[in-house]
Short mmCIF file of C-alpha atoms in Angstrom, two decimals:
data_model
loop_
_atom_site.label_atom_id
_atom_site.label_comp_id
_atom_site.label_asym_id
_atom_site.label_seq_id
_atom_site.Cartn_x
_atom_site.Cartn_y
_atom_site.Cartn_z
CA MET A 334 -162.93 31.36 122.93
CA THR A 335 -164.10 34.10 120.58
CA LYS A 336 -166.37 36.82 121.96
CA ARG A 337 -168.90 38.43 119.64
CA LEU A 338 -169.71 42.13 119.98
CA SER A 339 -172.33 43.92 117.90
CA ILE A 340 -172.79 47.65 117.60
CA VAL A 341 -176.17 48.76 116.31
CA TYR A 342 -176.73 52.47 115.75
CA HIS A 343 -178.66 55.12 113.88
CA SER A 344 -176.83 58.02 112.28
CA ALA A 345 -178.61 60.61 110.15
CA TYR A 346 -175.65 62.93 109.62
CA GLY A 347 -172.66 60.61 110.16
CA HIS A 348 -171.64 61.69 113.66
CA THR A 349 -173.04 58.65 115.45
CA ALA A 350 -171.59 56.38 112.77
CA ARG A 351 -168.12 57.80 113.49
CA VAL A 352 -168.50 57.04 117.19
CA ALA A 353 -169.73 53.52 116.37
CA GLU A 354 -166.78 52.96 114.02
CA THR A 355 -164.33 54.13 116.70
CA ILE A 356 -165.84 51.71 119.23
CA ALA A 357 -165.61 48.92 116.64
CA GLN A 358 -161.98 49.77 115.91
CA GLY A 359 -161.12 49.58 119.60
CA ALA A 360 -163.00 46.30 120.05
CA ARG A 361 -161.24 44.76 117.04
CA SER A 362 -157.92 45.32 118.81
CA VAL A 363 -158.98 42.92 121.58
CA PRO A 364 -157.78 39.38 120.84
CA ASN A 365 -160.45 36.79 120.04
CA THR A 366 -163.16 39.41 119.49
CA GLN A 367 -165.44 39.38 116.47
CA VAL A 368 -167.15 42.72 115.81
CA HIS A 369 -170.35 43.36 113.85
CA LEU A 370 -171.09 47.00 113.06
CA MET A 371 -174.57 47.69 111.72
CA SER A 372 -176.93 50.56 111.11
CA VAL A 373 -180.54 50.11 112.21
CA SER A 374 -181.46 50.31 108.52
CA GLN A 375 -179.43 47.15 107.84
CA VAL A 376 -179.62 45.32 111.14
CA ASP A 377 -178.82 41.61 111.26
CA LEU A 378 -180.99 40.22 114.05
CA ASP A 379 -179.33 36.81 113.80
CA ALA A 380 -175.94 38.43 114.47
CA LEU A 381 -177.43 40.22 117.47
CA ASP A 382 -178.86 36.93 118.73
CA ALA A 383 -175.40 35.35 118.47
CA SER A 384 -173.61 38.26 120.16
CA ASP A 385 -172.23 38.22 123.68
CA VAL A 386 -172.32 42.02 123.90
CA ILE A 387 -174.59 44.51 122.14
CA VAL A 388 -173.80 48.24 122.10
CA PHE A 389 -176.60 50.60 121.08
CA GLY A 390 -175.97 54.10 119.71
CA SER A 391 -178.32 56.95 118.90
CA PRO A 392 -178.21 60.67 118.38
CA THR A 393 -180.40 62.72 120.67
CA TYR A 394 -183.45 64.20 118.95
CA MET A 395 -185.84 66.26 121.04
CA GLY A 396 -184.62 64.55 124.23
CA SER A 397 -185.07 61.01 122.96
CA VAL A 398 -183.64 58.39 120.63
CA THR A 399 -184.37 58.92 116.95
CA ALA A 400 -187.51 57.54 115.34
CA ASP A 401 -185.38 55.04 113.40
CA MET A 402 -183.75 53.76 116.60
CA LYS A 403 -187.15 53.50 118.27
CA ALA A 404 -188.51 51.58 115.28
CA PHE A 405 -185.59 49.14 115.63
CA MET A 406 -186.29 48.81 119.35
CA ASP A 407 -189.97 48.11 118.71
CA ALA A 408 -189.09 45.57 116.00
CA THR A 409 -187.25 43.44 118.57
CA SER A 410 -190.45 42.47 120.40
CA LYS A 411 -190.32 38.87 119.15
CA ARG A 412 -186.78 38.58 120.53
CA TRP A 413 -188.05 40.05 123.80
CA LYS A 414 -190.86 37.51 124.00
CA ALA A 415 -188.48 34.60 123.31
CA ARG A 416 -185.84 36.09 125.69
CA HIS A 417 -183.14 35.77 123.00
CA TRP A 418 -181.00 38.52 124.52
CA GLN A 419 -181.42 37.65 128.18
CA GLY A 420 -178.07 37.58 129.99
CA LYS A 421 -176.18 39.36 127.21
CA THR A 422 -174.11 42.40 128.15
CA ALA A 423 -175.45 45.75 126.93
CA ALA A 424 -173.95 49.22 126.64
CA ALA A 425 -174.87 52.40 124.81
CA PHE A 426 -173.69 55.78 123.63
CA ALA A 427 -175.44 58.97 122.61
CA ASN A 428 -174.47 62.29 121.11
CA SER A 429 -176.05 65.59 120.21
CA GLY A 430 -175.17 68.94 118.78
CA GLY A 431 -177.19 70.92 121.29
CA LEU A 432 -175.82 72.48 124.45
CA SER A 433 -178.04 70.45 126.76
CA GLY A 434 -179.08 67.73 124.35
CA ASP A 435 -180.57 65.41 126.98
CA LYS A 436 -178.07 62.66 126.21
CA LEU A 437 -178.73 61.24 129.67
CA ALA A 438 -182.38 60.70 128.73
CA VAL A 439 -181.29 58.74 125.65
CA LEU A 440 -178.90 56.59 127.69
CA GLN A 441 -181.65 55.92 130.21
CA GLN A 442 -184.03 54.98 127.41
CA LEU A 443 -181.49 52.55 125.92
CA CYS A 444 -180.73 51.14 129.38
CA LEU A 445 -184.43 50.52 130.01
CA PHE A 446 -184.72 48.86 126.59
CA ALA A 447 -181.80 46.55 127.44
CA MET A 448 -183.31 45.73 130.81
CA GLN A 449 -186.63 44.86 129.17
CA HIS A 450 -184.67 42.26 127.22
CA GLY A 451 -183.08 40.93 130.41
CA MET A 452 -179.64 42.18 129.45
CA ILE A 453 -176.87 43.10 131.87
CA TRP A 454 -176.10 46.82 131.67
CA ALA A 455 -172.42 47.69 131.44
CA GLY A 456 -172.92 51.39 130.72
#
C-alpha cells in the first residue's frame, strides 16, 4: 500500500526550500512512499487532501510564520470546515538566521494549525 506524503513550505531566500527538499529526498527512500513537494505559491490542495502525511515548513519572521505561510493557512478554511484533513499525520519544521529566532513559536503555531484541522501531530 502506497503512502502519500506532502511537504508544503514557504521559502523567500531558499533556505527553507533546501530543508524541504532534504526531507523529500529522505522520504523518497522509503519504499511505497509517494512524495509531493510544493511551495505555498503553487500548492495543490487536492494532493494535500489525498495525502496521509502533511509536513509544513516556514522560516521564522518576527517570531511567527511568514505572511505567505499564514495566507496559505487561512486559505485552507474550507478544508477545515469539511474536515478534509482530520486524522492525517502532521509534522513541521522551521528555521531562522537569528540567534534566538523564536523557531519554537513557529512550530507551536503550525502545531495549533494542524490541530485545528483535526490532524495527529507527529512533531
